[in-house]
Coordinates of C-alpha atoms in Angstrom, one line a residue:
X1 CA -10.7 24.6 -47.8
X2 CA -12.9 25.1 -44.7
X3 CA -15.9 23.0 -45.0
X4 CA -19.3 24.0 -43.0
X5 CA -21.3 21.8 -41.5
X6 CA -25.0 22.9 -40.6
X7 CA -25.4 20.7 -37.2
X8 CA -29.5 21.1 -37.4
X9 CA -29.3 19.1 -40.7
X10 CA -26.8 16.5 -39.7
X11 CA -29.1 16.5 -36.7
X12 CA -32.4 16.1 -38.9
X13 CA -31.0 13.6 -41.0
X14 CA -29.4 11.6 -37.9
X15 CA -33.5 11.2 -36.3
X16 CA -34.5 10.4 -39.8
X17 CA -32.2 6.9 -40.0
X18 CA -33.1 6.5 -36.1
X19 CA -36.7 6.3 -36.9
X20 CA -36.3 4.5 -39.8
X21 CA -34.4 1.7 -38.3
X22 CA -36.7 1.7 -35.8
X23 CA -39.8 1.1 -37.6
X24 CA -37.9 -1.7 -39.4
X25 CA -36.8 -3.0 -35.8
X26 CA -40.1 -2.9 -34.5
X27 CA -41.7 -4.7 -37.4
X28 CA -39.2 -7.7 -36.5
X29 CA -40.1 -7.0 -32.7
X30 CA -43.7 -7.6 -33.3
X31 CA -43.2 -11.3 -33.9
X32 CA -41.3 -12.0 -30.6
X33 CA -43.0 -13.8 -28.0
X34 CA -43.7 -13.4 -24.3
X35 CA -41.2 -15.6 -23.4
X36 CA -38.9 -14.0 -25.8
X37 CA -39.6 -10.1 -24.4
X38 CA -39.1 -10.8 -21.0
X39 CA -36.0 -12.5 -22.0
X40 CA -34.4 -9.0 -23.1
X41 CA -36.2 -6.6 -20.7
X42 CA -34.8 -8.7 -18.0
X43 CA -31.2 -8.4 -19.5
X44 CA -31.4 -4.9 -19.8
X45 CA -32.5 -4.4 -16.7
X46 CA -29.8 -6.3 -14.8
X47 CA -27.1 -4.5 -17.5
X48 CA -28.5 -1.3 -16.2
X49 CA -28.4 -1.7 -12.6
X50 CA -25.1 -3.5 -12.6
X51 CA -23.9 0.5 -14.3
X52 CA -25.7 2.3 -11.9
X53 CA -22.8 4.3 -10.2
X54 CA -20.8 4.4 -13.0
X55 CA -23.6 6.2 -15.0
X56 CA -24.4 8.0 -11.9
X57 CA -20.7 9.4 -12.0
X58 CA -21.1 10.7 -15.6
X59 CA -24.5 12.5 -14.7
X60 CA -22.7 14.7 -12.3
X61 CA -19.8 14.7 -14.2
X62 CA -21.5 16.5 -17.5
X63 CA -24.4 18.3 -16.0
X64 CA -23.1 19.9 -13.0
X65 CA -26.0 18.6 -11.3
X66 CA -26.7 16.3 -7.9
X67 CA -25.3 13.8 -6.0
X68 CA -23.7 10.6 -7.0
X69 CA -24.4 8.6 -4.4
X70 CA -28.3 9.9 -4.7
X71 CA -28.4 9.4 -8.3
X72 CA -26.8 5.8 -8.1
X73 CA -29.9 5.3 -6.0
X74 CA -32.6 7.0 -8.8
X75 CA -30.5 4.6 -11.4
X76 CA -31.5 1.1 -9.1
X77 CA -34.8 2.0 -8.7
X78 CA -35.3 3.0 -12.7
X79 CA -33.6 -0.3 -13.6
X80 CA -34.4 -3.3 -10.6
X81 CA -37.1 -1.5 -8.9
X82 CA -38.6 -0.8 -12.5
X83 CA -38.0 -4.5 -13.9
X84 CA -39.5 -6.2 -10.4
X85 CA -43.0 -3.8 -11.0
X86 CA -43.5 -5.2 -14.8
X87 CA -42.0 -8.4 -15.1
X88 CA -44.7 -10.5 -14.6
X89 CA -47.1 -8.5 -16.2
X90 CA -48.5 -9.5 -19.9
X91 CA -48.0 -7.5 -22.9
X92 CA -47.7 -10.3 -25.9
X93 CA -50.8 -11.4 -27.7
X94 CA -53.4 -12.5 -25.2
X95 CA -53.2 -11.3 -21.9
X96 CA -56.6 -11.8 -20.4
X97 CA -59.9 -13.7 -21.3
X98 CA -62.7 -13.7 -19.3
X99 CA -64.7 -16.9 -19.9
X100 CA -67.8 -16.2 -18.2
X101 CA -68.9 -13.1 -20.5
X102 CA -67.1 -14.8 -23.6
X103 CA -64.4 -11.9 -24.1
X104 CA -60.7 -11.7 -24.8
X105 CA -58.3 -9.0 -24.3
X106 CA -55.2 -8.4 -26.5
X107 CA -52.1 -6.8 -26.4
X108 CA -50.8 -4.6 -29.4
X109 CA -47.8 -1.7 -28.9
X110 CA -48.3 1.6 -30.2
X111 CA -45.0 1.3 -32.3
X112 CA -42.1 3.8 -32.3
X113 CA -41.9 6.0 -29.4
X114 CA -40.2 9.5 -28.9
X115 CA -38.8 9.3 -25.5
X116 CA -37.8 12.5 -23.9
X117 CA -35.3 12.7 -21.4
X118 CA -34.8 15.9 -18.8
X119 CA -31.3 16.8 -17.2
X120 CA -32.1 16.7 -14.3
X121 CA -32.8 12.6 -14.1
X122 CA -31.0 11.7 -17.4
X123 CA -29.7 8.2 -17.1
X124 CA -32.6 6.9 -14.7
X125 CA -35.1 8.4 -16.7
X126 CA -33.5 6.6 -20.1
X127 CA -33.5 3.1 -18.4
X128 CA -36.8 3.6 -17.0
X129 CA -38.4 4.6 -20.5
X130 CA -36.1 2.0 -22.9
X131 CA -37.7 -1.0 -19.9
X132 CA -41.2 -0.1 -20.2
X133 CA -41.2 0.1 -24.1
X134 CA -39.1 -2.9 -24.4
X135 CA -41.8 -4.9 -22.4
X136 CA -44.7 -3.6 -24.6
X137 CA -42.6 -4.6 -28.1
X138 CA -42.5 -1.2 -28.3
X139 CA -39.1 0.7 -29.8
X140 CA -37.8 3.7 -28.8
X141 CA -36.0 6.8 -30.1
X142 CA -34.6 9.3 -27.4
X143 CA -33.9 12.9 -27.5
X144 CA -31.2 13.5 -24.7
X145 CA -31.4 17.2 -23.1
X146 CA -28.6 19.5 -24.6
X147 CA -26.7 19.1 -21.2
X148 CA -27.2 15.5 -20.7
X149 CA -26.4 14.2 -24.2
X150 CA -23.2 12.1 -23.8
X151 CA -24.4 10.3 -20.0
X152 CA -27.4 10.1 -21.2
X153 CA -26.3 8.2 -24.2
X154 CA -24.1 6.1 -22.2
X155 CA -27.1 4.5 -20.5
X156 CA -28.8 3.6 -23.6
X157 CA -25.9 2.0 -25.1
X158 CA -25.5 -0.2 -22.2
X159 CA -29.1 -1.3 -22.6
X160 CA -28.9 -1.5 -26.1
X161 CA -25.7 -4.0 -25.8
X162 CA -27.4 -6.2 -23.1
X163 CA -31.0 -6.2 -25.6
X164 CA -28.7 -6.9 -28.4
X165 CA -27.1 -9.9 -26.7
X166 CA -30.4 -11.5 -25.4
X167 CA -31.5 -11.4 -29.0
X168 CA -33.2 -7.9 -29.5
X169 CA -33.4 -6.8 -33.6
X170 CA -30.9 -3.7 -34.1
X171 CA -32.5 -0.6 -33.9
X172 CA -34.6 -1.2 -31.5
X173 CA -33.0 1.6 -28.9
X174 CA -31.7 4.4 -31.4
X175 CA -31.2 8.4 -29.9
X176 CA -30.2 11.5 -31.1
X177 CA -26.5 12.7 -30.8
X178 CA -26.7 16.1 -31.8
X179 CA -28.5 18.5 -29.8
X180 CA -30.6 20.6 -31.7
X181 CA -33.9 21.5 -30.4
X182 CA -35.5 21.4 -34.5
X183 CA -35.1 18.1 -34.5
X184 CA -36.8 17.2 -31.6
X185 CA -39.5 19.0 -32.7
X186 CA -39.2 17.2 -35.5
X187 CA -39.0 13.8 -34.5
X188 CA -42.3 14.6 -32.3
X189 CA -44.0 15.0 -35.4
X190 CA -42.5 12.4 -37.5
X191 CA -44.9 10.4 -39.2
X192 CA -43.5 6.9 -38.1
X193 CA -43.6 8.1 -34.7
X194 CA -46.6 6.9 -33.1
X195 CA -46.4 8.0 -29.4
X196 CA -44.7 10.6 -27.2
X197 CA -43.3 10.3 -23.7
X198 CA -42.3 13.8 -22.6
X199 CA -40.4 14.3 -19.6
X200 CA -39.2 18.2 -19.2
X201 CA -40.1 21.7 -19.3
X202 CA -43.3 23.0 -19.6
X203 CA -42.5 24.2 -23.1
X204 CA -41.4 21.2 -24.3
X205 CA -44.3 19.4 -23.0
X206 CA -46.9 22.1 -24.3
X207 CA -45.0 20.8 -27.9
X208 CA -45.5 17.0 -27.7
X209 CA -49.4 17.9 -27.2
X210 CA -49.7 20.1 -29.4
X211 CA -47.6 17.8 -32.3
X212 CA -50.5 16.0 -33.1
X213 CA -49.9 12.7 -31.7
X214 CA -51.0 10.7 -28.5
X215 CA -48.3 12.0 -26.3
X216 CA -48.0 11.3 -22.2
X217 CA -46.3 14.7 -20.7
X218 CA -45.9 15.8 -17.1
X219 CA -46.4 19.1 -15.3
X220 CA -44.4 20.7 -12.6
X221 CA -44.1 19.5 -9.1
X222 CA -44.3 22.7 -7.1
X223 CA -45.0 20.1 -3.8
X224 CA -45.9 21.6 -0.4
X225 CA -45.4 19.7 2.6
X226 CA -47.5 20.2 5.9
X227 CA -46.3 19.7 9.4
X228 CA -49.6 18.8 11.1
X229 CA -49.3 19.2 14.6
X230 CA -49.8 15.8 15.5
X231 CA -47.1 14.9 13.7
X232 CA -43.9 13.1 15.3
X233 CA -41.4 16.5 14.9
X234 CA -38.5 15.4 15.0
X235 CA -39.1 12.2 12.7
X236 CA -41.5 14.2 10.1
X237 CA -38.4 17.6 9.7
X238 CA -35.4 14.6 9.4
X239 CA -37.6 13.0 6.6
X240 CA -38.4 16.2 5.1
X241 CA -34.6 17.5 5.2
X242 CA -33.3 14.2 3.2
X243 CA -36.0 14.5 1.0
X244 CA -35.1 17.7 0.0
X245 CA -31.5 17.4 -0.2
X246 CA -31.4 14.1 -2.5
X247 CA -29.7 14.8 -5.3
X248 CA -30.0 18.4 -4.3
X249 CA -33.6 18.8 -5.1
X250 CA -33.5 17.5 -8.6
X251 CA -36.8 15.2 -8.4
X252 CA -39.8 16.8 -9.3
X253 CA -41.6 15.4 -6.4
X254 CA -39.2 17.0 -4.2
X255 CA -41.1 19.4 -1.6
X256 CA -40.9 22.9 -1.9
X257 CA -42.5 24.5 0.9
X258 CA -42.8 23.3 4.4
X259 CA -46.3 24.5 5.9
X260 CA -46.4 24.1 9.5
X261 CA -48.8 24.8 11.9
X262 CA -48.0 27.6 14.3
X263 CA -48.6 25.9 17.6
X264 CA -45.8 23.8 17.1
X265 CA -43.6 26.2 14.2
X266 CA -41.1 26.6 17.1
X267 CA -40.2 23.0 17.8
X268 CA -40.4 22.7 13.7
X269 CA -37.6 25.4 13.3
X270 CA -35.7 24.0 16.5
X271 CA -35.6 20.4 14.6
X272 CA -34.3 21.9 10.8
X273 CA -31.7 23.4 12.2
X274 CA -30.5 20.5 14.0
X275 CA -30.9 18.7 10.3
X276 CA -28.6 21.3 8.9
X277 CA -30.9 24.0 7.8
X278 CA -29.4 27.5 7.4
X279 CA -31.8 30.0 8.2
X280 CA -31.8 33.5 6.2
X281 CA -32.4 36.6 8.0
X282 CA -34.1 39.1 5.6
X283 CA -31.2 40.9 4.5
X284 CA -30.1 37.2 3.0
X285 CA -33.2 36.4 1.9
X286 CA -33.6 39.5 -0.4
X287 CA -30.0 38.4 -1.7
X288 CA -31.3 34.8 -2.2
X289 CA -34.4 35.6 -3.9
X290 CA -32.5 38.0 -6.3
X291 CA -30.5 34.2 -7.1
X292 CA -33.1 32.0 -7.1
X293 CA -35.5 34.4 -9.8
X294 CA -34.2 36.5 -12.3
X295 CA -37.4 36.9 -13.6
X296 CA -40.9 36.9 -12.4
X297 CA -42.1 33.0 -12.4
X298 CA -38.3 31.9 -13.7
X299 CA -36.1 29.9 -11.9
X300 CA -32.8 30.5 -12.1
X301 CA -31.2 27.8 -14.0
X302 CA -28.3 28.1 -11.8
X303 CA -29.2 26.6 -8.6
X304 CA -31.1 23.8 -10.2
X305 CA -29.4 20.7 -8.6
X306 CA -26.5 22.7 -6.9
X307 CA -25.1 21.8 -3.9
X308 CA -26.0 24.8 -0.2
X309 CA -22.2 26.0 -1.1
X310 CA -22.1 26.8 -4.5
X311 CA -25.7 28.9 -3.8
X312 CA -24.2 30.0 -1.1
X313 CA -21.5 31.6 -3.4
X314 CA -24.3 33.0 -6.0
X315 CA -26.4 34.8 -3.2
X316 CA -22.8 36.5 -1.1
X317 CA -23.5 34.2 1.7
X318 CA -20.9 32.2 4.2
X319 CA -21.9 29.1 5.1
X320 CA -19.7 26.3 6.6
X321 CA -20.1 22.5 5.5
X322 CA -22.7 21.0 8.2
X323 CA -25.3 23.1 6.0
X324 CA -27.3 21.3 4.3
X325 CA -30.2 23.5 3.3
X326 CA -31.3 26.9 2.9
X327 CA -34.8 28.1 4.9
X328 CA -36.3 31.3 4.8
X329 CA -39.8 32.1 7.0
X330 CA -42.5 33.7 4.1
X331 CA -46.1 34.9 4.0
X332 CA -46.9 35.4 0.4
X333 CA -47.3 33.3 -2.5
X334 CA -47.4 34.4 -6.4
X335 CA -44.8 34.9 -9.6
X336 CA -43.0 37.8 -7.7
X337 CA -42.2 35.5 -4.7
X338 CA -39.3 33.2 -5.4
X339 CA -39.3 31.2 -2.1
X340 CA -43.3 30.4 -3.6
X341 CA -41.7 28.9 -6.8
X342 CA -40.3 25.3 -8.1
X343 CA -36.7 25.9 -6.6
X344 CA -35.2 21.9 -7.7
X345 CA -32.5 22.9 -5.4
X346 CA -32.0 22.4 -1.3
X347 CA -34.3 25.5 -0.6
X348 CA -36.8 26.1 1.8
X349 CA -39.9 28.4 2.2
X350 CA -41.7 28.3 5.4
X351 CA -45.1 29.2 5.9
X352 CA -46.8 29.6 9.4
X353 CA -50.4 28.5 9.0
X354 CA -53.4 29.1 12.0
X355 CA -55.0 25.6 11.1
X356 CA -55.6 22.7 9.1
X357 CA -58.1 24.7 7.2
X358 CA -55.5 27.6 6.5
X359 CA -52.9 24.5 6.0
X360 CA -54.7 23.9 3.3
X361 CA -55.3 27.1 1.7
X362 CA -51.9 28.0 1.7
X363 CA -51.4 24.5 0.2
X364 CA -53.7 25.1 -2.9
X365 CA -52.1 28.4 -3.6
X366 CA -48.6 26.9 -4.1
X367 CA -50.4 24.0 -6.3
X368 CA -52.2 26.3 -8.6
X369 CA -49.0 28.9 -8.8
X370 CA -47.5 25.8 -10.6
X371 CA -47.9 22.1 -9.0
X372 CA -51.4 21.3 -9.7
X373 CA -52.0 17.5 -10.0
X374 CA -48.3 16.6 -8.8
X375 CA -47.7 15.8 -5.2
X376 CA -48.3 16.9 -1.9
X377 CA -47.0 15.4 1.1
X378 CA -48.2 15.9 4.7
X379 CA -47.1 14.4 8.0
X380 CA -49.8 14.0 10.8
X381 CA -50.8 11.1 13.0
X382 CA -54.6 12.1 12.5
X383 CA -56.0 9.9 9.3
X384 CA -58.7 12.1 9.1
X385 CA -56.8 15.5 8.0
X386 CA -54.9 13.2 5.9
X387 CA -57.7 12.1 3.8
X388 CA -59.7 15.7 4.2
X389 CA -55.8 17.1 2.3
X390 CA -56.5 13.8 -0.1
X391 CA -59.9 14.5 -1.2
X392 CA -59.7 18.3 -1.3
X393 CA -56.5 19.4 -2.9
X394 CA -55.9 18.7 -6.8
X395 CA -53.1 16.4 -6.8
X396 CA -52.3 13.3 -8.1
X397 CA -50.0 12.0 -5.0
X398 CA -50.7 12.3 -1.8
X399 CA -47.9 11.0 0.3
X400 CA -48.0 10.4 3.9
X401 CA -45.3 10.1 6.5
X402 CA -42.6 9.6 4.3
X403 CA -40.0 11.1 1.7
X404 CA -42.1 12.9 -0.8
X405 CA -38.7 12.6 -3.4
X406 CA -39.2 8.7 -3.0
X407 CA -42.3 7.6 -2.1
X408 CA -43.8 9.5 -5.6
X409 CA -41.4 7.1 -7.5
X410 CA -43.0 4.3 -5.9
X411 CA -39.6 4.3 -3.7
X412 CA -41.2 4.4 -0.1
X413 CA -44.9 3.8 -1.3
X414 CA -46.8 1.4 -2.9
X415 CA -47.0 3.2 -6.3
X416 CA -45.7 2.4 -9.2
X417 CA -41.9 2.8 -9.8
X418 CA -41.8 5.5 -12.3
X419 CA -39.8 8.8 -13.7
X420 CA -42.9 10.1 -15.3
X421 CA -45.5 11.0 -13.0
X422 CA -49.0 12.0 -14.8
X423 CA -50.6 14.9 -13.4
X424 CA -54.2 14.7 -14.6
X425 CA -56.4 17.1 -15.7
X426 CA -55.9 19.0 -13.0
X427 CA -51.8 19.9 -14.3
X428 CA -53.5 19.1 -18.8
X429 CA -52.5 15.7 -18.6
X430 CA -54.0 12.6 -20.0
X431 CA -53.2 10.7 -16.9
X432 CA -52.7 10.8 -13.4
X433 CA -51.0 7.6 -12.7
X434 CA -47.0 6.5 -12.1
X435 CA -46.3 5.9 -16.1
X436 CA -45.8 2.3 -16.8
X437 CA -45.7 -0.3 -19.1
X438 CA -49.6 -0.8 -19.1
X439 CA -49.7 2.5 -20.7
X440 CA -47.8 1.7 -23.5
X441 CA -50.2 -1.4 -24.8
X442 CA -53.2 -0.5 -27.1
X443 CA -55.8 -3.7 -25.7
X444 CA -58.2 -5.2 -28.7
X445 CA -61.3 -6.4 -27.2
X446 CA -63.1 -9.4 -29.2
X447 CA -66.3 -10.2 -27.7
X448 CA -69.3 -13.0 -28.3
X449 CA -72.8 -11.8 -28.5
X450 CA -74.4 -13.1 -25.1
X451 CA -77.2 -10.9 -24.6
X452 CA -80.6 -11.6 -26.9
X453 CA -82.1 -8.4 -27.9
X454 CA -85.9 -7.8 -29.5
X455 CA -85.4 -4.9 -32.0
X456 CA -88.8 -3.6 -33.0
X457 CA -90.4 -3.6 -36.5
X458 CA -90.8 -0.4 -37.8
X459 CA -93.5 1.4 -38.0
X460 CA -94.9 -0.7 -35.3
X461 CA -97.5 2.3 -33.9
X462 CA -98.9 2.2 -37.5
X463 CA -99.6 -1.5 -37.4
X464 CA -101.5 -0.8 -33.9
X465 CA -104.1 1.5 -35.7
X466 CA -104.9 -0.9 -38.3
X467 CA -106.3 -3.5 -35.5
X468 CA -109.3 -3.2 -34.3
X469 CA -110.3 -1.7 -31.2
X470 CA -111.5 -4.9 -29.6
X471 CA -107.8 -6.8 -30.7
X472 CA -106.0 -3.7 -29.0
X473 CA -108.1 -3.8 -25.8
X474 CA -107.5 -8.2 -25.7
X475 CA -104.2 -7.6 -26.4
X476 CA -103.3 -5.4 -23.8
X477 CA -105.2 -7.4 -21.4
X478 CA -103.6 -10.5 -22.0
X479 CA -99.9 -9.1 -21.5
X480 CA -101.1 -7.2 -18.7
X481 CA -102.0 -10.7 -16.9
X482 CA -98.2 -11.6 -18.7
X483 CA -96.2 -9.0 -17.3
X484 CA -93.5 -7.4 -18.4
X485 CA -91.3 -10.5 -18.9
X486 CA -93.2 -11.0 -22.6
X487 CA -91.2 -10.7 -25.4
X488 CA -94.5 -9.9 -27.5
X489 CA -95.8 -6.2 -27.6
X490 CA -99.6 -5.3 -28.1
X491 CA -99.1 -4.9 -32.3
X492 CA -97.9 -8.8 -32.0
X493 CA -100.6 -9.5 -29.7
X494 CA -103.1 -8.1 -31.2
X495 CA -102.3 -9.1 -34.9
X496 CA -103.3 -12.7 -33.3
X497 CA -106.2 -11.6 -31.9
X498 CA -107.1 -9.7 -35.0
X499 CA -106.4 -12.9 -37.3
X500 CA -108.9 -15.3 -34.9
X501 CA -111.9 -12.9 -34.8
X502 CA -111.8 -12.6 -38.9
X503 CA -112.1 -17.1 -38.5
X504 CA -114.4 -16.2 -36.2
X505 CA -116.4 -13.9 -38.5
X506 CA -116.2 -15.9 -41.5
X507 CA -117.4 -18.8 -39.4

């Protein structure tokens, strides 16, 4: 006898018992103290980046996707670089009071969190999330991507053994084994779920906001980088190449189109293809575009995270191994353009601009086609066309000189170390910073009154009619002579006055 298995109920039923041992967990959690926390954050954390290459390994392994070396790197800087940005930070009862204006600030998590977790970053992305939940006595309950599922599950058990050890309450990291897209719906709308952290596709995103809980999703990253001429050349195209070949273009602050002015494009071109780039003549690039879109506005699954060879395969193109990238010269920008899209692969568009001011026009179109409130890098030794990109264009990041793939993540920057990068309102996000711990912690406020207040009687304009004309007038001279530092009006005033001219006239 054949027995059949529906795998969206055993799925369903799976993200139930996660979130119920969660809530359970998390009940238990609440009673842990600072000291107590930061005693199993910091375990994780070391647990994590002590499996860094070995997790990195699997990632390739099962998805096909990136570079082990590059991902060892994301999986350091989503466990240490992670742990050394929150550790000394305070998320356990009190964590600030300010004695001067008699107020006191304190720390409460949101509860259980839905965590989820993209292919294209799976293990960093889990550490990252599972650290900054643990710090905020938060739990957490992850939805791997279909493709990710077993590496991505991997990482969480090796946090959940080292949280375990340190003296974590079971359940507090659970995840879904199955891959089944109703139950993450599902456990986005679960009513013991009481946050969302969304890391994927815009659909996915679109349905954490729209499940009816407070939910922190991210947009895409469709990053442009300008070549200012100013810039050191051959320092600004070697950063750009390795930026865009980490991982083979998997971060989603990786840069997608160079913009370079044309007073200096040749040099530009003369310097990528001394880093490796390949570029396509037009017979190529109509084969390329036909690989990298099979739609209008769709990227082609395919080449996400793929290394210049096995693209080079897809598109009919031979290419020897000292490629590294793929570069292809373009003047419009839209849908129908697929050098103008997200590519998350080692491909290039490059667009010839007349100044800074077309620089930047060129920029904003690639932002609003999809990137706005992401990133935007820019090389230049003039601070001023830095901050005019900065102030002008509706991004979140603005990253100068350096690897846009890094320094978004806080790798090469002073920002945050992070894997979920807000995009503001400008990309329908709720935030525009590096995701961190801090926005994990609901703060109570409990404040002392410490400001007197006069709240006036009512129907105080009445009681002014009823006095006599010569009380107004003596009233209104007196606190005239006052000033406006009285804490009488003219009806208090003048009730006095009124009160000694009727002794006066019984008198």
């Amino acid at each position: 006898m054949v027995t059949i298995v529906d795998q969206d109920l055993v799925a369903l039923q799976e993200m139930r018992e996660a979130v119920r041992k969660a809530k359970q967990a998390q009940l238990q959690y609440m009673s842990y103290s600072q000291e107590q926390v930061d005693r199993i954050v910091k375990a994780v954390a070391e647990a994590a980046y002590a499996q860094s290459y070995r997790l990195a390994a699997l990632a390739v392994q099962e998805t096909g996707m990136g570079v082990v070396e590059h991902k060892t790197m994301k999986n350091e800087v989503g466990s240490k670089a992670v742990y050394e940005s929150i550790k000394n930070e305070k998320t356990v009862g009190v964590i600030h009071e300010d004695r001067a204006n008699r107020m006191l600030e304190i720390a409460v998590p949101f509860g259980v969190i839905a965590a989820i977790i993209p292919t294209t970053n799976p293990t960093s992305t889990a550490f990252f999330k599972t650290l900054i939940s643990l710090k905020t006595r938060n739990v957490i309950v992850v939805s791997p991507h279909p493709y990710a599922v077993n590496c991505t599950i991997e990482a969480l058990k090796v946090c959940e053994q080292a949280a375990l050890e340190a003296g974590a309450p079971e359940g507090l990291i659970g995840w879904l084994s199955h891959a089944s897209m109703e139950a993450t719906q599902a456990l986005m709308k679960d009513k013991d779920v009481n946050l969302i952290l969304a890391t994927g596709g815009g659909g996915l995103v679109k349905a954490a906001y729209s499940s009816g809980k407070p939910a922190y999703g991210v947009g895409p990253g469709n990053v442009p980088v300008y070549i200012e001429k100013t810039a050191k050349l051959a320092q600004a195209v070697a950063k750009i190449v390795d930026s865009k070949t980490f991982d083979y273009g998997t971060i989603c602050a990786t840069e997608q189109a160079i913009v370079v002015d044309e007073e200096i494009a040749s040099i530009v071109i003369r310097e990528l293809k001394q880093n490796g780039a390949y570029f396509l003549n037009q017979e190529e690039k109509k084969r390329m575009e036909k690989v990298i879109s099979t739609s209008p506005g769709k990227v082609n699954p395919e080449i996400v995270g793929k290394s210049p060879a096995k693209i080079a395969a897809l598109a009919g193109i031979t290419i020897d191994e000292s490629v590294r990238l793929f570069v292809a010269e373009e003047t419009e920008i839209g849908k129908h353009v697929p050098f103008s899209l997200e590519k998350l692969s080692p491909i290039f568009a490059l667009y010839q601009a007349r100044n800074t001011t077309h620089a930047k026009e060129i920029c904003g179109r690639l932002l609003d086609l999809g990137g706005r409130g992401h990133s935007l890098s820019i090389h230049t030794e003039n601070d001023e066309v830095a901050r005019e990109f900065s102030l002008d264009l509706p991004v979140s990041r603005i990253l100068v000189n350096t690897l846009s793939t890094m320094g978004a993540v806080g790798g090469t920057t002073s920002f945050d170390p992070s894997f979920t990068l807000g995009c503001g309102s400008f990309g329908g996000n709720i935030t525009s910073d590096n995701l961190s711990a801090r926005h994990l912690i609901n703060i109570k406020r409990m404040a002392y009154g410490i400001k007197e207040v006069t709240i006036p009687r009512g129907g105080a304009k009445e009681a002014q009619v009823r006095y006599s004309p010569e009380a107004n007038q003596v009233a209104e001279d007196v606190l005239r002579k006052v000033g406006s530092n009285s804490q009488y009006d003219v009806a208090d005033v003048a009730q006095i006055v009124e009160q000694i001219l009727k002794q006066i006239n019984k008198g």
